[in-house]
Short mmCIF file of C-alpha atoms and ligand atoms in Angstrom, two decimals:
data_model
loop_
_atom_site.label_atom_id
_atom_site.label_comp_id
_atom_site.label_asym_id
_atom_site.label_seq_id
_atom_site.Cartn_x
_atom_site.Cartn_y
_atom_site.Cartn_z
CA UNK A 122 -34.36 -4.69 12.84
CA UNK A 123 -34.26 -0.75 13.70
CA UNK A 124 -31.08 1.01 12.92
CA UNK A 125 -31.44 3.29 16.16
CA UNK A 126 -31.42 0.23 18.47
CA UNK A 127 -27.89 -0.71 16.76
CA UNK A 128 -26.63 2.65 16.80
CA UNK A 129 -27.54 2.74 20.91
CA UNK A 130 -25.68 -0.48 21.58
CA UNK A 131 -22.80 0.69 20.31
CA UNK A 132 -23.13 4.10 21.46
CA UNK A 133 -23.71 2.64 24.90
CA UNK A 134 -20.31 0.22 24.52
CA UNK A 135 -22.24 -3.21 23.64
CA UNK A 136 -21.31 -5.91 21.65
CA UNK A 137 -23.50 -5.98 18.19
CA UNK A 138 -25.14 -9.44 17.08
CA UNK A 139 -23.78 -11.30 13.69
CA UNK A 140 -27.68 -10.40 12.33
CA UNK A 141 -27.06 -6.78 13.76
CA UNK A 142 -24.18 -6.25 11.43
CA UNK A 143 -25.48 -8.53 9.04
CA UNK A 144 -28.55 -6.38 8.47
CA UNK A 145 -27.13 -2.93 9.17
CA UNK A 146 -24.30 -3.64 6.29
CA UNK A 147 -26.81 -4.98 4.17
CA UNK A 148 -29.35 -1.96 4.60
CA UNK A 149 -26.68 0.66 4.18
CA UNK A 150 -25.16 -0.89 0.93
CA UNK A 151 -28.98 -0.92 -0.44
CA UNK A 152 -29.58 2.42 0.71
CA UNK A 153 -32.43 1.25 3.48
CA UNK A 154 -29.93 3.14 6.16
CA UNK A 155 -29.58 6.77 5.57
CA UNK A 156 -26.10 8.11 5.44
CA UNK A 157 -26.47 10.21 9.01
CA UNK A 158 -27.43 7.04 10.51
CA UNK A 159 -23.87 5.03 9.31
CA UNK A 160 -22.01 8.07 10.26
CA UNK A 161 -23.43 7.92 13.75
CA UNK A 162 -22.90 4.24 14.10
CA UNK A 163 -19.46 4.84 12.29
CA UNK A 164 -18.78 7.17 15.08
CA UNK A 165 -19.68 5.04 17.97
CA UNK A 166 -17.20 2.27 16.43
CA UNK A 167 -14.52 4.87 16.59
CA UNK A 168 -15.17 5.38 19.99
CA UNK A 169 -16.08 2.00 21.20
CA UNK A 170 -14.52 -0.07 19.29
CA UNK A 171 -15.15 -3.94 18.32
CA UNK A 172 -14.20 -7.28 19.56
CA UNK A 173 -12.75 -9.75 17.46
CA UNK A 174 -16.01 -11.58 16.49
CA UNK A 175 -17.68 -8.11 15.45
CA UNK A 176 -15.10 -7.21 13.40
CA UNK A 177 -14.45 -10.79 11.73
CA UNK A 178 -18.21 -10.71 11.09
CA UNK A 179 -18.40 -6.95 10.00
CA UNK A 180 -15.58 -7.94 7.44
CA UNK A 181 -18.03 -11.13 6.39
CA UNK A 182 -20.89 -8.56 5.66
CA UNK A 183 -18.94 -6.49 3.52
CA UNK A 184 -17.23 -8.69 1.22
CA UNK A 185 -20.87 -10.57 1.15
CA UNK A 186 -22.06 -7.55 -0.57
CA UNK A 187 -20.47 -7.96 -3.02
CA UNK A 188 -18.03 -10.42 -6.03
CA UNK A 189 -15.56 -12.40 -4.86
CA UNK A 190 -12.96 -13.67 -6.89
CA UNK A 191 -11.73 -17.72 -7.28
CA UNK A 192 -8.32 -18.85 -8.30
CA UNK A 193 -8.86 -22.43 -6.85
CA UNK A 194 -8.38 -24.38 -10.32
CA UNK A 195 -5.01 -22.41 -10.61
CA UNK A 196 -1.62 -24.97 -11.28
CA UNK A 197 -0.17 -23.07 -8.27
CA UNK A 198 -0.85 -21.68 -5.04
CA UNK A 199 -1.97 -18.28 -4.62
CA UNK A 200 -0.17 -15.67 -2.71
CA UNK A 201 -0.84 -11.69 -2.30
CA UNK A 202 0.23 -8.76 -0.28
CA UNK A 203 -1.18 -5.60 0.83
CA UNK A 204 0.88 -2.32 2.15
CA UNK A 205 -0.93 0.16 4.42
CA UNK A 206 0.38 2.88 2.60
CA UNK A 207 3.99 4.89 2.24
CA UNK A 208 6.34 7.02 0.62
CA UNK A 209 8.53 5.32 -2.18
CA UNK A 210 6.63 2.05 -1.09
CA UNK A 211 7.27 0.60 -5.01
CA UNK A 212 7.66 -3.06 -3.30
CA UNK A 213 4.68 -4.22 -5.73
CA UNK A 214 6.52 -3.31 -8.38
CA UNK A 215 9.77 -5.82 -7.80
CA UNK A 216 7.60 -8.06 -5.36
CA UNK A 217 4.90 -9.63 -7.92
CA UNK A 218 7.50 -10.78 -10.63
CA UNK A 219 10.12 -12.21 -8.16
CA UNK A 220 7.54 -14.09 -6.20
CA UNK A 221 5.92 -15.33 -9.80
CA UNK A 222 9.62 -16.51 -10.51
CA UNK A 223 9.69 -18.12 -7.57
CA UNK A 224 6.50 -20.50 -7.91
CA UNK A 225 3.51 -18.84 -6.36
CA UNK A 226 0.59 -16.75 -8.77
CA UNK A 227 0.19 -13.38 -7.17
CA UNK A 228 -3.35 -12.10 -8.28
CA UNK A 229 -2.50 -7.86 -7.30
CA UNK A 230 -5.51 -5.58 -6.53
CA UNK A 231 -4.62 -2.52 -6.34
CA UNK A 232 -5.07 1.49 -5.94
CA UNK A 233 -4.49 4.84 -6.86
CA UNK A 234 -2.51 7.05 -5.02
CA UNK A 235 -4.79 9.88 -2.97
CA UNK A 236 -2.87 12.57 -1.04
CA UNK A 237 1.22 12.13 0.44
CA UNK A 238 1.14 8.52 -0.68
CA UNK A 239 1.37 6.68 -4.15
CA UNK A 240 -0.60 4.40 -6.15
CA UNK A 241 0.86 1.48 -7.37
CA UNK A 242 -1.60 1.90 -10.45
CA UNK A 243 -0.21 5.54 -11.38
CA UNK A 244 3.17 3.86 -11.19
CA UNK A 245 2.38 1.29 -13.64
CA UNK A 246 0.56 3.23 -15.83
CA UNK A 247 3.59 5.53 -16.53
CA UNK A 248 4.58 2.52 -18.44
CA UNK A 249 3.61 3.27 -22.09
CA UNK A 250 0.57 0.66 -23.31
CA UNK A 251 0.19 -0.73 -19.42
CA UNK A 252 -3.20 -1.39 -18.97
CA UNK A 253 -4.65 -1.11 -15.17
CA UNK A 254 -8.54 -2.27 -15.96
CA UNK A 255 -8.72 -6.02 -16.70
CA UNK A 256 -12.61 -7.95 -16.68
CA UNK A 257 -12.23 -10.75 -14.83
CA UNK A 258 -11.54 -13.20 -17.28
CA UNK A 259 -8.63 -11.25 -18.29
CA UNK A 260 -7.33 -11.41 -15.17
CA UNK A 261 -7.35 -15.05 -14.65
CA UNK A 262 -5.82 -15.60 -18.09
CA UNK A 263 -2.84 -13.07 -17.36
CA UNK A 264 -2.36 -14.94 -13.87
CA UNK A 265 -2.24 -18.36 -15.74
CA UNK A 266 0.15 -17.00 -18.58
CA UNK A 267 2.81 -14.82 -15.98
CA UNK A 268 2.01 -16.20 -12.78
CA UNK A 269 1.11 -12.62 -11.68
CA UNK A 270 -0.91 -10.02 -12.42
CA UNK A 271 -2.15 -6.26 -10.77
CA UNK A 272 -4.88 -4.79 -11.61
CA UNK A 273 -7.58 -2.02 -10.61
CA UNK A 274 -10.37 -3.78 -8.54
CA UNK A 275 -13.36 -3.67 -10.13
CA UNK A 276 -16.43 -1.84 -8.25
CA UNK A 277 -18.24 -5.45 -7.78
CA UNK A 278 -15.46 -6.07 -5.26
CA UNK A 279 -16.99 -5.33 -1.21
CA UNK A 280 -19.40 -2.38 -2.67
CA UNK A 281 -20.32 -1.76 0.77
CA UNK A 282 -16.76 -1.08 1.56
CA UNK A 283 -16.69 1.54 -1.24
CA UNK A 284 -20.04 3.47 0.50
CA UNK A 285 -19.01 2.81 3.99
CA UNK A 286 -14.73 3.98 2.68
CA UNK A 287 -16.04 7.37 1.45
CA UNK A 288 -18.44 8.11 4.22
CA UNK A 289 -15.91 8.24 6.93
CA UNK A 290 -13.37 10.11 4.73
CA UNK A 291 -16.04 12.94 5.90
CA UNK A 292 -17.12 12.23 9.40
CA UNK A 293 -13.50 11.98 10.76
CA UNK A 294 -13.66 8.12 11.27
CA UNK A 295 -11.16 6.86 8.67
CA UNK A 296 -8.63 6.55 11.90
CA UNK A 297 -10.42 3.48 13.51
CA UNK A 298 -8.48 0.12 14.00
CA UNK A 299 -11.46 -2.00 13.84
CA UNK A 300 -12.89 -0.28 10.44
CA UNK A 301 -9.42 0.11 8.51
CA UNK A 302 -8.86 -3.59 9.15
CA UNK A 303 -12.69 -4.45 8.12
CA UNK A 304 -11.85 -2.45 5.10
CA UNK A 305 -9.06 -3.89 3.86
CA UNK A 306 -9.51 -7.61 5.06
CA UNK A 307 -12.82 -7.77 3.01
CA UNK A 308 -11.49 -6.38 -0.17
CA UNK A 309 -8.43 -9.05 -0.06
CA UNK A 310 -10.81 -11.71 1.11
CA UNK A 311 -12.76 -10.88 -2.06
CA UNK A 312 -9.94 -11.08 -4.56
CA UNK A 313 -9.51 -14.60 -3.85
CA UNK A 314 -5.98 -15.27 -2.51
CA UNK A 315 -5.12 -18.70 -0.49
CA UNK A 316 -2.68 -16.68 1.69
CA UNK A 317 -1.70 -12.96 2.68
CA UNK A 318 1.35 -10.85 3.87
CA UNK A 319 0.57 -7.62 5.11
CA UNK A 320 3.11 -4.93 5.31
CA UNK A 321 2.13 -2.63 8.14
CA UNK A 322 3.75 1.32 7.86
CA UNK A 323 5.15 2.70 11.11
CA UNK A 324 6.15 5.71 11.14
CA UNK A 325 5.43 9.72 9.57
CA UNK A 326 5.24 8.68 6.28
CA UNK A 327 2.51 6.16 7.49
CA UNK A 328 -1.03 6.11 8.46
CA UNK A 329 0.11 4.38 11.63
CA UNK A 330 2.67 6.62 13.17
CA UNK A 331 3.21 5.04 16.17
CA UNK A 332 4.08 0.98 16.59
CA UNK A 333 1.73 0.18 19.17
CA UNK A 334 -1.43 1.22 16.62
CA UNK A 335 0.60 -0.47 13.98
CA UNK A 336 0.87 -4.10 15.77
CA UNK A 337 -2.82 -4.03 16.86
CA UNK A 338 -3.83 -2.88 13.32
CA UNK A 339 -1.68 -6.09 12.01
CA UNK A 340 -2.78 -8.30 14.82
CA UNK A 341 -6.70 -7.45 14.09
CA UNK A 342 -6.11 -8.29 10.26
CA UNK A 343 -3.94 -11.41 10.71
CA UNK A 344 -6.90 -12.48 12.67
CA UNK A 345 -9.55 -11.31 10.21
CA UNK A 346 -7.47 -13.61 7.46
CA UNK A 347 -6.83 -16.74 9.46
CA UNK A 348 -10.69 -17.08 11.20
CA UNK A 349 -11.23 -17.26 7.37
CA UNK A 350 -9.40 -19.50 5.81
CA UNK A 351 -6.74 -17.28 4.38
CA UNK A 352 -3.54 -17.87 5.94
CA UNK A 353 -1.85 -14.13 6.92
CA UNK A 354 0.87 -12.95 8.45
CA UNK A 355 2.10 -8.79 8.30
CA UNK A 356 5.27 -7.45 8.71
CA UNK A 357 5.38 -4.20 10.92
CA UNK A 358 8.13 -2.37 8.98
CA UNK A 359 9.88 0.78 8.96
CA UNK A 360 8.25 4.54 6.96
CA UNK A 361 10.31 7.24 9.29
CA UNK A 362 11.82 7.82 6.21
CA UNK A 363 10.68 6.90 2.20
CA UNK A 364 11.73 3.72 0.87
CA UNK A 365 14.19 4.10 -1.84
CA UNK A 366 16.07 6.68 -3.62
CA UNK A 367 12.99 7.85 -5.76
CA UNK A 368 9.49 8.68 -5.14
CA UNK A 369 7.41 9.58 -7.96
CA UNK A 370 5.54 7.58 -10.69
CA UNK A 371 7.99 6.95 -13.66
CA UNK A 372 11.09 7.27 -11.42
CA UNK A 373 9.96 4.64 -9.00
CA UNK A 374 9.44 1.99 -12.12
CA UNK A 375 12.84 2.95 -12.85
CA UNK A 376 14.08 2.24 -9.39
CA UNK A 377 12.12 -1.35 -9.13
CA UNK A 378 13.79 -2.14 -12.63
CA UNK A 379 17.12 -1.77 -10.84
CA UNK A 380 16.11 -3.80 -8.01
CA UNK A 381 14.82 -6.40 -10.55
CA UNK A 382 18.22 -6.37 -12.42
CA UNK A 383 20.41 -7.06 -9.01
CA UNK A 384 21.27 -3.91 -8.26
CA UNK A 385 19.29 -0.92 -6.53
CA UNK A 386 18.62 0.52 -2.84
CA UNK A 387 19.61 -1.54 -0.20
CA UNK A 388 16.36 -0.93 1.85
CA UNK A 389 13.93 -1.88 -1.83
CA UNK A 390 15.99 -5.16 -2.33
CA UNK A 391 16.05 -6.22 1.62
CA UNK A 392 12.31 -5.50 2.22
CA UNK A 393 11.21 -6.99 -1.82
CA UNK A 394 13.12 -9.84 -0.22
CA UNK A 395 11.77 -10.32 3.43
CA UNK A 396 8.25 -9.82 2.11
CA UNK A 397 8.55 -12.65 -0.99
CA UNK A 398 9.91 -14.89 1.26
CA UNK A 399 7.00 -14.70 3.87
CA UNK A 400 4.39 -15.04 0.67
CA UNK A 401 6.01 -18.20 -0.13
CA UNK A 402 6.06 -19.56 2.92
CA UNK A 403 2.55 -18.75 3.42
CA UNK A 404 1.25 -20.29 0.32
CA UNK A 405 3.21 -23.25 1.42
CA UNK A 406 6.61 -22.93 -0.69
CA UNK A 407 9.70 -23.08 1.01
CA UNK A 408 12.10 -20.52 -0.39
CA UNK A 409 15.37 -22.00 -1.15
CA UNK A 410 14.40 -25.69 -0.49
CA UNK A 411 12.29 -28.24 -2.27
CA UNK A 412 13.20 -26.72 -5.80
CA UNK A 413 11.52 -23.49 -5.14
CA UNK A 414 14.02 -20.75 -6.27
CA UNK A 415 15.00 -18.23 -2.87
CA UNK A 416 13.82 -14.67 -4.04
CA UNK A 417 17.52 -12.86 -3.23
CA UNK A 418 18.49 -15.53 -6.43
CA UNK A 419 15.47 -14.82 -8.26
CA UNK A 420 16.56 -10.77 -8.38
CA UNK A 421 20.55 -12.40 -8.70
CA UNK A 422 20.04 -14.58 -11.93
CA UNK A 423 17.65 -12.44 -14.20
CA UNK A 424 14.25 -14.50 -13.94
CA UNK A 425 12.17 -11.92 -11.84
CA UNK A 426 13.06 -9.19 -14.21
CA UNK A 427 12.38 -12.31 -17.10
CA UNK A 428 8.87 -12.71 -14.90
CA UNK A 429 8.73 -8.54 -14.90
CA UNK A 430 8.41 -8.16 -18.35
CA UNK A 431 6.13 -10.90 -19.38
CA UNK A 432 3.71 -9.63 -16.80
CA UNK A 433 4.29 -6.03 -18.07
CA UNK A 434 3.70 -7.04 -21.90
CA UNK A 435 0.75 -9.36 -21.30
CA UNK A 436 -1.20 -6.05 -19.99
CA UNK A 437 -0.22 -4.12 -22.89
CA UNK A 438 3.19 -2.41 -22.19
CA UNK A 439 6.30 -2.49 -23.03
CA UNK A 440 9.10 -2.82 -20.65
CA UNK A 441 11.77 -1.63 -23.17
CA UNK A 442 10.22 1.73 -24.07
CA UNK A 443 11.48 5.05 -22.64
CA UNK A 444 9.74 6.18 -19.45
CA UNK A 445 8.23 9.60 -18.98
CA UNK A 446 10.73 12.68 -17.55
CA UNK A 447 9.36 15.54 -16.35
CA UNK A 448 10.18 18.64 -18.45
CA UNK A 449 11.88 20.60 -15.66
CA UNK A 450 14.70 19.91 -12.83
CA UNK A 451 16.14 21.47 -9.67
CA UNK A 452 18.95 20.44 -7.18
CA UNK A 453 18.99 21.32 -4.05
CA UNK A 454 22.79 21.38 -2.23
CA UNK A 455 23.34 20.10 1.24
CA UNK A 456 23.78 23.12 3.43
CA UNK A 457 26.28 21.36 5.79
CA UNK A 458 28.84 18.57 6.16
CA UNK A 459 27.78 15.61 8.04
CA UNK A 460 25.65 12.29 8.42
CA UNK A 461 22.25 12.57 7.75
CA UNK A 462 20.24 11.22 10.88
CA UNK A 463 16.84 11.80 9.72
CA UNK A 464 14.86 12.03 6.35
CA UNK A 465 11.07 12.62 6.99
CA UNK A 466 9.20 10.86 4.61
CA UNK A 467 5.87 12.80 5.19
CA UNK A 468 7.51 15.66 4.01
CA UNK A 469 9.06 13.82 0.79
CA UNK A 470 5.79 12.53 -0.18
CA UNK A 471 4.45 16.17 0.30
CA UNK A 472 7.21 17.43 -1.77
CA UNK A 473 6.02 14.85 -4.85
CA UNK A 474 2.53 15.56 -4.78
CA UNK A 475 3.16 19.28 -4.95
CA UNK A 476 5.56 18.73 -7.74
CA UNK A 477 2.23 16.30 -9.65
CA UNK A 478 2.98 13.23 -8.88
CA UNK A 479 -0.56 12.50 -6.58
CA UNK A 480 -3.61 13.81 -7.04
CA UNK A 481 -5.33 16.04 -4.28
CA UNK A 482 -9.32 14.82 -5.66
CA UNK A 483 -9.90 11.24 -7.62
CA UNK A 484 -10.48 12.31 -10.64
CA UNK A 485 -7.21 14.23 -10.66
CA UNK A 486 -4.73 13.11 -13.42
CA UNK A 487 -1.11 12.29 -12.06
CA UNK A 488 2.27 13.48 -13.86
CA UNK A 489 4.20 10.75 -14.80
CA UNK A 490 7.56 11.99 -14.72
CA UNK A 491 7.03 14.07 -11.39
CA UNK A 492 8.34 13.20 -8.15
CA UNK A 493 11.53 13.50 -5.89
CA UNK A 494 15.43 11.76 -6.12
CA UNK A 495 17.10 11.59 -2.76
CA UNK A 496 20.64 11.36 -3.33
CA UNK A 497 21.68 10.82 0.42
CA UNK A 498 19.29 9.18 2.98
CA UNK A 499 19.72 8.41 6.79
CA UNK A 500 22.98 6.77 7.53
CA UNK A 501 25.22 8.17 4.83
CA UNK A 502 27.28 10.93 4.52
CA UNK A 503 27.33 14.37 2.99
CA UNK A 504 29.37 17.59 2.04
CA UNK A 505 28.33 20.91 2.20
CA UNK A 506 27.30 21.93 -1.34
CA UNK A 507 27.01 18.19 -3.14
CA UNK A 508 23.74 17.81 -3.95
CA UNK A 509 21.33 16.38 -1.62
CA UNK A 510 17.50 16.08 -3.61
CA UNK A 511 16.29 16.73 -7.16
CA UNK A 512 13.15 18.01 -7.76
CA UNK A 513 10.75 16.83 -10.92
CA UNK A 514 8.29 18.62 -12.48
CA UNK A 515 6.14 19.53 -15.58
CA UNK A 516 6.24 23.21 -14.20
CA UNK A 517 8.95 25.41 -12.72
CA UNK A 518 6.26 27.07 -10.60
CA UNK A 519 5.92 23.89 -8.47
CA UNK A 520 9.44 24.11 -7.19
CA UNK A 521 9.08 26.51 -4.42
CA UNK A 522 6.36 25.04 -2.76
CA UNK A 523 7.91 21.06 -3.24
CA UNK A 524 10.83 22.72 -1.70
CA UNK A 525 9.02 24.51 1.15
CA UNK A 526 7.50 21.19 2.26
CA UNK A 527 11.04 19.65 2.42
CA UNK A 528 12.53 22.54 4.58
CA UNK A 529 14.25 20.93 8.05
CA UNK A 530 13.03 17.32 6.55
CA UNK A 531 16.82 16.17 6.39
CA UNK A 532 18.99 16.26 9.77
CA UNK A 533 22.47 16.34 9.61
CA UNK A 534 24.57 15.67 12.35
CA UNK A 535 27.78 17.18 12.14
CA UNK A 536 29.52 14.59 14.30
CA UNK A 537 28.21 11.83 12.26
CA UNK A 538 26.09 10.18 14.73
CA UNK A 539 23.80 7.65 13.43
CA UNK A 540 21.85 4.81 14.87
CA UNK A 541 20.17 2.85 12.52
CA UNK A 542 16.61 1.63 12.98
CA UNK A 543 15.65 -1.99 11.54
CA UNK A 544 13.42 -1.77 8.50
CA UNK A 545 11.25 -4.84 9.99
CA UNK A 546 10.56 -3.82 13.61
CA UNK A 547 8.06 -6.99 13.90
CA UNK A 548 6.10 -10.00 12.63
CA UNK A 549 2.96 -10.80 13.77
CA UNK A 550 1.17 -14.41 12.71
N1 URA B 163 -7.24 1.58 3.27
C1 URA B 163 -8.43 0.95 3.10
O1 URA B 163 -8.63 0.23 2.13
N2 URA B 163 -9.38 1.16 4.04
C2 URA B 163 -9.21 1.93 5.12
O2 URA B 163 -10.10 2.05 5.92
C3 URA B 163 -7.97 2.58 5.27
C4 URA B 163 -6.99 2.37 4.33
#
């Protein structure tokens, strides 16, 4: 095969052949394709696009480069799902345990947090003794004991995912429907789950900022998942503003505990809910009927935060302990009466990486205690001079600039006008 006939096709709007990408994957991950020959080909996906048998098949060469996981002897199905990406997105966090509760085994891959958005990782890890690296026979015997488990994903996982991932971070073609979806699909494919839910981000705290990218993102993955095997379905839900009252490592384990005892943000426990239910069902469990438990009771009667901390101890931590605080504090007052109509979450997730709480290279380290509290979000009222965010930080010095990125990030309407958006705009199966 020669590279530059591939790169032409594409360049020239063709379709490429299974053995094309087959062979071009293949060759890259081995290093038999230079790097300036996958960013040009990288480019003319960007700007051409693929069809739906491209990308299915580009997803098949990537996760054929590498492990892939198998949970088939498990007692239970298997059941996963994977956020694009936002601010206070802590779903994981409540999600795993209440679905475990409920009857399904959730086997969790997942990341660190790189630039405005967290990593469900950091959060975890501010969890004193939690453990993110399992081998793989770890993993299987946490997902038999708790009936969940979430864990860093190994680098035998879709290594040509991992070469292809950080070559367009630098050749501005990270923003390509086709590739995103390749990306993810063949990392999930390779952990090994029976069925999916996606949850896509709309919005400015998203990577998707507009819907219409957002549904054809979903409906290219649902696709990817079903033409193999896996049955998907993604949400298309709401990231205009953060999820939650708290965004920051420690504070959002804090906020998920909440939402595991009964209690916390209205938005956490509706979407925790909507998304467990759809895993269920797509493992084949019907929530609330044929003795499987309904995940709204599961958060009412104390067994997901029962699930919570067996899956917490059985990687090493302890759910009891103390979390981490940050060593300094600063409110900021409302400067007006009124309803708050907007709450950018961009601008929050800004705010909490200035004050530590994400890391601007990999190999940063993360504060634990870091981070942002929102103490009124879209929809509710406040008075002039009650406080309206806290900042979090190790260091007084990062105030100013966390509080720079949050300037005109809250409207408030003095006439109390409010129309509230739906936090799932759309499912797509
Ligand atoms: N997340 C991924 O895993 N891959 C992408 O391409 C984008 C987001």
């Amino acid at each position: 095969m020669d590279v530059i006939e591939i790169i032409r096709a594409k360049r020239d709007g063709g379709e490429l052949t299974p053995g094309q990408i087959d062979w071009v994957i293949d060759a890259y991950t081995r290093g038999a394709v230079a790097e300036e020959q996958m960013s040009a080909l990288a480019m003319a996906v960007f700007l051409r696009g693929m069809n739906r048998a491209e990308v299915g098949r580009w997803t098949e060469a990537m996760l054929a480069s590498g492990d892939r996981l198998d949970f088939s002897g498990l007692d239970r199905p298997t059941t996963d799902k994977h956020s694009t990406g936002g601010v206070g997105d802590k779903i994981t966090l409540p999600l795993t345990p209440t679905v475990a509760a409920c009857g399904a085994a959730v086997p969790q891959l997942s990341g660190r947090g790189l630039g405005h958005t967290g990593g469900t990782l950091d959060k975890l890890e501010s969890i004193p003794g939690w453990r993110a690296s399992l081998t793989a026979e770890e993993m299987r015997g946490v997902l038999e004991a708790t009936g969940g488990v979430i864990c860093a994903a190994g680098t035998g996982l879709a290594p040509a995912d991992r070469k292809l991932y950080a070559l367009r971070d630098v050749t501005g073609t990270v923003e390509s429907i086709p590739l995103i979806a390749a990306s993810i699909m063949s990392k999930k494919l390779a952990e090994g789950t029976g069925a999916l839910v996606l949850d896509v981000k709309v919005g400015s705290g998203a990577f998707m900022k507009d819907a219409g990218s957002a549904r054809e993102l979903a409906r290219t993955m649902v696709d990817i998942g079903n033409d193999h095997g896996v049955r998907t379905v993604a949400l298309l839900t709401d990231m205009e503003a953060p999820l939650g009252r708290q965004v920051g490592n420690a504070l959002e384990v804090a906020e998920a505990v909440e939402v595991l005892s009964g209690g916390g943000p209205a938005d956490v426990v509706e979407l925790t809910v909507a998304l467990a239910r759809e895993m269920l069902a797509a493992a084949g469990l019907t929530p609330g009927g044929n003795g499987v438990k309904d995940p709204a009771e599961a958060l009412r009667d104390g067994s997901a935060l029962a699930s919570w901390k067996r899956l917490i101890r059985a990687q090493g931590g302890d759910p009891d302990a103390p979390l981490p605080v940050a060593a300094e504090r600063r409110t900021v007052l409302a400067p007006a009466s009124g309803t708050v109509t907007r709450l950018d979450a961009y601008q929050v997730g800004l705010a909490a990486w200035r004050l530590g709480a994400g890391r601007a290279r990999k190999e940063d380290a993360v504060s634990f205690g870091a981070g942002v509290t929102l103490h009124a979000k879209p929809g509710e009222r406040v008075q002039a001079g009650e406080p309206l965010f806290t900042l979090h930080a190790d260091e007084e010095a990062r105030f100013e600039r966390a509080a720079q990125a949050l300037e005109g990030a809250f409207g408030i309407d003095q006439d109390g006008r409010h129309e509230a958006a739906p936090l799932v705009i759309d499912r797509i199966a």
